[in-house]
Coordinates of C-alpha atoms in Angstrom, one line a residue:
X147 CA -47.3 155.4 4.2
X148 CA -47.1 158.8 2.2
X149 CA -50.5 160.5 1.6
X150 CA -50.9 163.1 -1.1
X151 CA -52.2 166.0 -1.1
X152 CA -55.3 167.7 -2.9
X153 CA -54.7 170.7 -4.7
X154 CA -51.2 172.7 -4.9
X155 CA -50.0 176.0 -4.7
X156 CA -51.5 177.5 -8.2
X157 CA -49.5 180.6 -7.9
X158 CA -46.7 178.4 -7.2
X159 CA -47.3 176.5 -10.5
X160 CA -47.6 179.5 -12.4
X161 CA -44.5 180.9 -11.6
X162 CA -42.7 177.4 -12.0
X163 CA -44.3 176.9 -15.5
X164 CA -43.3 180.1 -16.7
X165 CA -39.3 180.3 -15.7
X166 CA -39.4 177.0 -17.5
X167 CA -41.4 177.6 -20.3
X168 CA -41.3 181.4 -21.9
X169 CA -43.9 180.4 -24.4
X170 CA -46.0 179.5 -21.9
X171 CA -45.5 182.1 -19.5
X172 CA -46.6 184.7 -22.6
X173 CA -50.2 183.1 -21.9
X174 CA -49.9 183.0 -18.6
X175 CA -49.6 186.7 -18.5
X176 CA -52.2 187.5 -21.2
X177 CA -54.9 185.1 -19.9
X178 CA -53.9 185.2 -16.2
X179 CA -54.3 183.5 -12.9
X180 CA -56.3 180.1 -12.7
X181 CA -57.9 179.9 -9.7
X182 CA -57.4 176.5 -7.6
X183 CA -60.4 174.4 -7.9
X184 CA -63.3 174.2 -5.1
X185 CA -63.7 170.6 -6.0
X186 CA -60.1 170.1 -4.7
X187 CA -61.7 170.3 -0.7
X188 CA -65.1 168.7 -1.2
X189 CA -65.2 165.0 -0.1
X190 CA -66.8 163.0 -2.6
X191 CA -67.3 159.4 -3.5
X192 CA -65.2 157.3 -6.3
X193 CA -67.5 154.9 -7.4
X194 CA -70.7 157.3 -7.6
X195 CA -68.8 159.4 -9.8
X196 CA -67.2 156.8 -12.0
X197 CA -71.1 155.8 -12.4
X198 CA -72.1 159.1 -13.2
X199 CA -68.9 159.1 -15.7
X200 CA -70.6 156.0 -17.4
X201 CA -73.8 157.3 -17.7
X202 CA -72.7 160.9 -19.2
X203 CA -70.6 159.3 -21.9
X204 CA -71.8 160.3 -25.1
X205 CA -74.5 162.5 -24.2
X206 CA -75.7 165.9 -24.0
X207 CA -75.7 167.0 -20.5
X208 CA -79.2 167.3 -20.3
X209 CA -79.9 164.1 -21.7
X210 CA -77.5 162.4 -19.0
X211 CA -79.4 164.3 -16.3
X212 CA -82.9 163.2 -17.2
X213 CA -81.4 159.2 -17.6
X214 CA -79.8 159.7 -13.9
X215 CA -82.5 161.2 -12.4
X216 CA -84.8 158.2 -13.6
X217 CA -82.0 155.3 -12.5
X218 CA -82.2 157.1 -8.7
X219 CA -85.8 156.9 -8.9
X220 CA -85.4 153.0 -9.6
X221 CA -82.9 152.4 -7.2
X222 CA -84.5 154.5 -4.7
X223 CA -81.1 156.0 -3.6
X224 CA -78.9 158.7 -5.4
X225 CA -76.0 157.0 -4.3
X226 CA -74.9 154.5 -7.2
X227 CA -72.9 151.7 -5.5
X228 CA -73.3 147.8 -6.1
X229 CA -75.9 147.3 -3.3
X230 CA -77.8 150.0 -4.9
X231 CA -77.8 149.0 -8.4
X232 CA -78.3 145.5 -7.6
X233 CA -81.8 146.8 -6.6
X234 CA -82.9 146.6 -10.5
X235 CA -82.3 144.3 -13.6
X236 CA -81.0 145.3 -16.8
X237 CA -84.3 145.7 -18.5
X238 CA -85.4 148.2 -15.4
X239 CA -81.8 150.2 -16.7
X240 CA -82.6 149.9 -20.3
X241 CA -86.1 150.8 -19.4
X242 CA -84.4 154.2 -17.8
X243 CA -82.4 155.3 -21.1
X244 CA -79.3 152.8 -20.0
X245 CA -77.7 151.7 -23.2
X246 CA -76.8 147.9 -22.9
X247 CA -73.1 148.6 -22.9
X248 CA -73.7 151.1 -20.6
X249 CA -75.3 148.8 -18.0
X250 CA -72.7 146.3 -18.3
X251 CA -70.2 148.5 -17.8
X252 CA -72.3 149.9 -14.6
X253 CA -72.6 145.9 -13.6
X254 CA -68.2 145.3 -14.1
X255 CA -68.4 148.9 -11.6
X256 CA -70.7 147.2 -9.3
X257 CA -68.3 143.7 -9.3
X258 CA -65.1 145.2 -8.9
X259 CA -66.2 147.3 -5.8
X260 CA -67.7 144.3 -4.5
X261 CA -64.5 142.7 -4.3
X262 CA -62.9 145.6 -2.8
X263 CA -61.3 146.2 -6.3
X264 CA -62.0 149.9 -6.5
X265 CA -59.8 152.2 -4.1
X266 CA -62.2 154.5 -1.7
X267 CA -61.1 158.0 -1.2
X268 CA -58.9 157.3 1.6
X269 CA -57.2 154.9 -0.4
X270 CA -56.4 157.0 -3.2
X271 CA -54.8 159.5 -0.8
X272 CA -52.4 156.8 -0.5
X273 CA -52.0 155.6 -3.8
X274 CA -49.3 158.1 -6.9
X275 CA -51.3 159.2 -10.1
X276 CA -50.2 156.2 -11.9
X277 CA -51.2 153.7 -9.2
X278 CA -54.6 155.0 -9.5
X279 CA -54.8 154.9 -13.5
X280 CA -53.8 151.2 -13.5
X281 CA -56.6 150.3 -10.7
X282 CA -59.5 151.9 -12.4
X283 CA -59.0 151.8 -16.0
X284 CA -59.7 148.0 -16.4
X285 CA -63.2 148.7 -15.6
X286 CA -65.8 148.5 -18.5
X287 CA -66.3 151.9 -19.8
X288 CA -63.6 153.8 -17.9
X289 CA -60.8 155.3 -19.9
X290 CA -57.7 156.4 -18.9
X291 CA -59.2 160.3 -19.9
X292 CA -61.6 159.4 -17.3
X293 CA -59.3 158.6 -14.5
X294 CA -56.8 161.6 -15.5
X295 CA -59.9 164.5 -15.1
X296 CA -60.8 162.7 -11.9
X297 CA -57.0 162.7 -10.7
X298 CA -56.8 166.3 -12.0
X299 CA -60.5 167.8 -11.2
X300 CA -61.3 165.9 -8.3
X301 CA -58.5 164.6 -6.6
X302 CA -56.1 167.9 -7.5
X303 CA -53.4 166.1 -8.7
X304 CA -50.5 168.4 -9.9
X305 CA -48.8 166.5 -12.0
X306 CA -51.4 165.1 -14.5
X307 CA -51.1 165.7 -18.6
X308 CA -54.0 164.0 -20.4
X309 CA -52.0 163.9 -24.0
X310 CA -54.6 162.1 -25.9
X311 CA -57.1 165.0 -25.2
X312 CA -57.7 166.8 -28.3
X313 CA -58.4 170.2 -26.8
X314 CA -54.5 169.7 -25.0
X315 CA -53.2 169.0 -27.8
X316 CA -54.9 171.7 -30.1
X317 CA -53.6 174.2 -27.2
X318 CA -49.6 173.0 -27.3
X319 CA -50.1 173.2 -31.4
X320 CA -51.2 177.1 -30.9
X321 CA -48.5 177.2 -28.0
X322 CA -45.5 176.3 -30.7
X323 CA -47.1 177.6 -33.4
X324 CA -46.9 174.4 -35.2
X325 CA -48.4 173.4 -38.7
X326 CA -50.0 170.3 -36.7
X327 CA -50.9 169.0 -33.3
X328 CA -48.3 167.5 -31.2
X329 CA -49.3 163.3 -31.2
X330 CA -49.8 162.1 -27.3
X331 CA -46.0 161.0 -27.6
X332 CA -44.4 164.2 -28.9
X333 CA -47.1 166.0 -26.3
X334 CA -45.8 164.0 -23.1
X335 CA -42.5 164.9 -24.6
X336 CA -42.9 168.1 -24.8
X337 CA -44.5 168.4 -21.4
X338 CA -41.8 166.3 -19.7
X339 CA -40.2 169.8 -18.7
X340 CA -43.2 170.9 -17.1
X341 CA -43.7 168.8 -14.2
X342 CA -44.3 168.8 -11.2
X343 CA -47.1 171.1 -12.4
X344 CA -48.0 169.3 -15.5
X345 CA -52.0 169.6 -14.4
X346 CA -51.5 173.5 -15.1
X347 CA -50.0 173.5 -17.8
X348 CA -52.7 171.3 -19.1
X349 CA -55.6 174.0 -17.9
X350 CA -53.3 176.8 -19.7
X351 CA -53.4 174.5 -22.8
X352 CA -57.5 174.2 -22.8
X353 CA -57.3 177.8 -22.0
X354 CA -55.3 178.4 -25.0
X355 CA -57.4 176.1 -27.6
X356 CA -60.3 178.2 -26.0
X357 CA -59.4 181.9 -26.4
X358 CA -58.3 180.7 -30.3
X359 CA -61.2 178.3 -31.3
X360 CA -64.3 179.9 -28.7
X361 CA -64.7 176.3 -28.0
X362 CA -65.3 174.8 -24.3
X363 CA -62.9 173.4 -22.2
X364 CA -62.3 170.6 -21.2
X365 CA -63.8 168.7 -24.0
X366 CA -63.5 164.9 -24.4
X367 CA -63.0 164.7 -28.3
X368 CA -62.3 160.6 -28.7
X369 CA -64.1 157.4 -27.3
X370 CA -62.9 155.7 -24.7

């Protein structure tokens, strides 16, 4: 069974992107190297962090923090799994800052791992990009944006575009020079050329939208 890899060459995907792109390449050269990501060798745990996803939805940072902080007090255990979380009702999680659709969407987490439903690290070594999307976006709450800044932030996927993401799209728009933003169709499109290092053509893209607007990158624009 193939296993993939975490990261990739960035200097590799640099030079890749820019014989195939000269528009891109420009900004490559004016904003420079992107560094490979130190999350790409640090173990971590799928299900905590599609919890902590959940409960950062919508929120100020800050605000998330304080509401996650108070559901590991409750659950006496900052590792949010199903046997964890089944250590308090809803009105204990509402009680913490939980929103109700929020909690049910932590409970449909909880299920689906229960039942062996949501693939483990090891597993998603195994498992392609798209494989991975269609296993965890049918959970309550998760969106396929989600999924793709795990597969690209986390997991070091190189192959990822996230074309709904505003800031992507704001960054091809500024690429071409366009009157208006690609829509996710013309953007996967337009990025079909790019793979297999559509993940760094994607950071290039936030980076672009950023230098132009001041604005933080990445930066989930829609709801999921």
């Amino acid at each position: 069974m193939p296993r993939y890899a975490r990261g990739y060459d960035t200097a590799e995907a640099e030079a890749w992107l820019s014989r195939r792109d000269r528009k891109l390449g420009t900004w490559i050269r004016r904003l420079g190297p992107i560094q490979a990501d130190v999350r790409w060798r640090k173990s971590f745990d799928p299900v905590d962090a599609l919890a902590r996803a959940i409960l950062y939805q919508q929120l100020s940072g800050k605000a998330a923090a304080t509401i996650v902080g108070r559901v590991e007090a409750a659950i006496d255990s900052t590792r949010l799994h199903f046997d964890t979380l089944a250590r308090v009702d809803d009105a204990t999680l509402r009680a913490c800052g939980v929103s109700g659709n929020k909690a049910l969407a932590l409970r449909d987490l909880a299920a689906r791992e229960s039942r062996g439903e949501v693939p483990d690290l090891r597993r998603m070594s195994t498992l392609d990009a798209d494989t991975i999307v269609a296993a965890l976006v049918p959970i309550r709450g998760i969106g396929r944006w989600t999924v793709e800044m795990m597969l690209m932030f986390r997991l070091g996927r190189p192959d990822v575009l996230p074309v709904d993401d505003l800031g992507i799209r704001k960054g091809a728009q500024l690429l071409d020079r366009a009157d208006a933003m690609p829509t996710p169709r013309e953007l996967a499109a337009r990025g079909a050329h790019w793979g297999p290092f559509r993940t760094h053509a994607g950071l290039y893209l936030w980076r672009i939208a950023d230098s132009t607007a001041k604005a933080p990158a990445p930066v989930k624009r829609s709801q999921e």
